[in-house]
Amino acid sequence: MKDIIQALAATGDEIYAKICEVLEVDGENKTANLRPLDGTADILDAYLVTDDANGSMYLEPAKGSLVCVVFISKQIACVVNPSELKQFRIKIKNVEFQMDQDGFLLKKESETLKKLMGDLIKEIRMMKFTTNTGSTIQLVNDPQFSLIEDRFKKFLKD
């Protein structure tokens, strides 16, 4: 897509924009079908992201929301500035941040914040200490750690 944009920029085609309603989103192909508010023909397969493989910002608009669509040429359109999001994601090399109605994902390589916090709480709950009379066998505030762990599970996603 990046190469297409660069090639089209050299053609001198005029770039213009329209406001549209989102009819449907194809999350796999990262495109959307749109209905312009000016009554012109529907726009099919408008791009939601330009270069997803190499790091990008992905804004998935909610169905029925309004978006601004920028035409790079008469055949190629890109969605910008959605009025309502279903998902937001930003990737920079091997680091990813994602947000949707289910929570947040913060990931670096194969490590996620949720897994890291879960492992930390698990190890805290299994801590043992040596005292003058022997080792402790029960974490007195274990129920509080369990509640905190549940809160993280609801806040963060895999």
Coordinates of C-alpha atoms in Angstrom, one line a residue, residues 53-153:
A53 CA 3.1 -5.6 8.6
N54 CA 5.8 -3.1 9.4
G55 CA 4.2 -1.2 12.2
S56 CA 1.3 1.1 12.1
M57 CA -1.7 2.6 13.8
Y58 CA -4.9 0.7 13.1
L59 CA -8.3 2.4 13.9
E60 CA -11.2 0.0 13.3
P61 CA -14.4 2.1 13.1
A62 CA -17.6 0.8 14.6
K63 CA -20.4 -0.2 12.1
G64 CA -22.7 2.8 11.7
S65 CA -20.2 5.4 12.8
L66 CA -19.0 8.3 10.6
V67 CA -15.6 8.5 9.1
C68 CA -13.7 10.9 6.9
V69 CA -12.5 9.1 3.7
V70 CA -9.5 10.5 1.8
F71 CA -9.2 9.6 -1.8
I72 CA -5.6 9.1 -2.9
S73 CA -6.9 8.4 -6.4
K74 CA -10.3 7.7 -8.0
Q75 CA -9.9 4.0 -7.1
I76 CA -8.1 4.1 -3.7
A77 CA -9.6 5.5 -0.5
C78 CA -8.3 5.5 3.1
V79 CA -10.4 5.9 6.2
V80 CA -9.3 8.5 8.7
N81 CA -10.8 10.0 11.8
P82 CA -13.6 7.7 12.8
S83 CA -16.3 9.1 15.1
E84 CA -16.6 5.8 17.0
L85 CA -14.0 3.1 17.4
K86 CA -14.4 -0.6 17.8
Q87 CA -10.6 -1.2 18.2
F88 CA -7.4 0.8 18.4
R89 CA -4.0 -0.7 17.8
I90 CA -0.5 0.7 17.5
K91 CA 2.5 -1.4 16.5
I92 CA 6.1 -0.3 16.6
K93 CA 8.4 -3.1 15.5
N94 CA 7.9 -5.9 18.1
V95 CA 5.8 -3.7 20.6
E96 CA 2.0 -3.6 20.4
F97 CA -0.7 -1.7 22.3
Q98 CA -4.3 -2.6 21.6
M99 CA -7.5 -1.4 23.1
D100 CA -11.1 -2.4 22.6
Q101 CA -14.3 -3.0 24.7
D102 CA -12.7 -6.1 26.3
G103 CA -9.7 -4.2 27.7
F104 CA -6.1 -3.4 27.0
L105 CA -3.2 -5.5 25.5
L106 CA 0.4 -4.4 26.0
K107 CA 2.8 -6.7 24.3
K108 CA 6.5 -6.8 23.7
E109 CA 7.7 -9.8 21.6
S110 CA 5.9 -12.7 23.2
E111 CA 5.5 -11.1 26.6
T112 CA 2.2 -9.5 27.7
L113 CA 1.6 -7.3 30.7
K114 CA -1.3 -9.5 31.7
K115 CA 0.8 -12.6 31.7
L116 CA 3.6 -10.8 33.5
M117 CA 1.2 -9.5 36.2
G118 CA -0.4 -13.0 36.6
D119 CA 3.0 -14.6 37.1
L120 CA 4.0 -11.9 39.6
I121 CA 0.9 -12.4 41.7
K122 CA 1.2 -16.2 41.5
E123 CA 4.7 -16.0 42.9
I124 CA 3.7 -13.5 45.6
R125 CA 0.9 -15.9 46.7
M126 CA 3.4 -18.7 47.0
M127 CA 6.0 -16.8 49.0
K128 CA 7.4 -18.3 52.2
F129 CA 9.6 -16.7 54.8
T130 CA 11.9 -18.2 57.4
T131 CA 11.3 -16.9 60.9
N132 CA 12.9 -17.5 64.2
T133 CA 10.5 -20.4 64.8
G134 CA 10.5 -21.9 61.3
S135 CA 9.0 -21.1 57.9
T136 CA 5.6 -19.5 57.4
I137 CA 3.1 -21.8 55.7
Q138 CA 0.1 -19.4 55.0
L139 CA -0.1 -16.1 53.3
V140 CA -2.5 -14.2 55.5
N141 CA -3.6 -11.7 52.9
D142 CA -4.0 -14.3 50.1
P143 CA -7.7 -13.4 49.5
Q144 CA -6.7 -9.8 48.7
F145 CA -4.1 -11.0 46.2
S146 CA -6.8 -13.1 44.6
L147 CA -9.1 -10.1 44.3
I148 CA -6.3 -8.0 42.7
E149 CA -5.5 -10.8 40.3
D150 CA -9.2 -10.9 39.2
R151 CA -9.1 -7.2 38.7
F152 CA -6.1 -7.5 36.4
K153 CA -7.8 -10.3 34.4

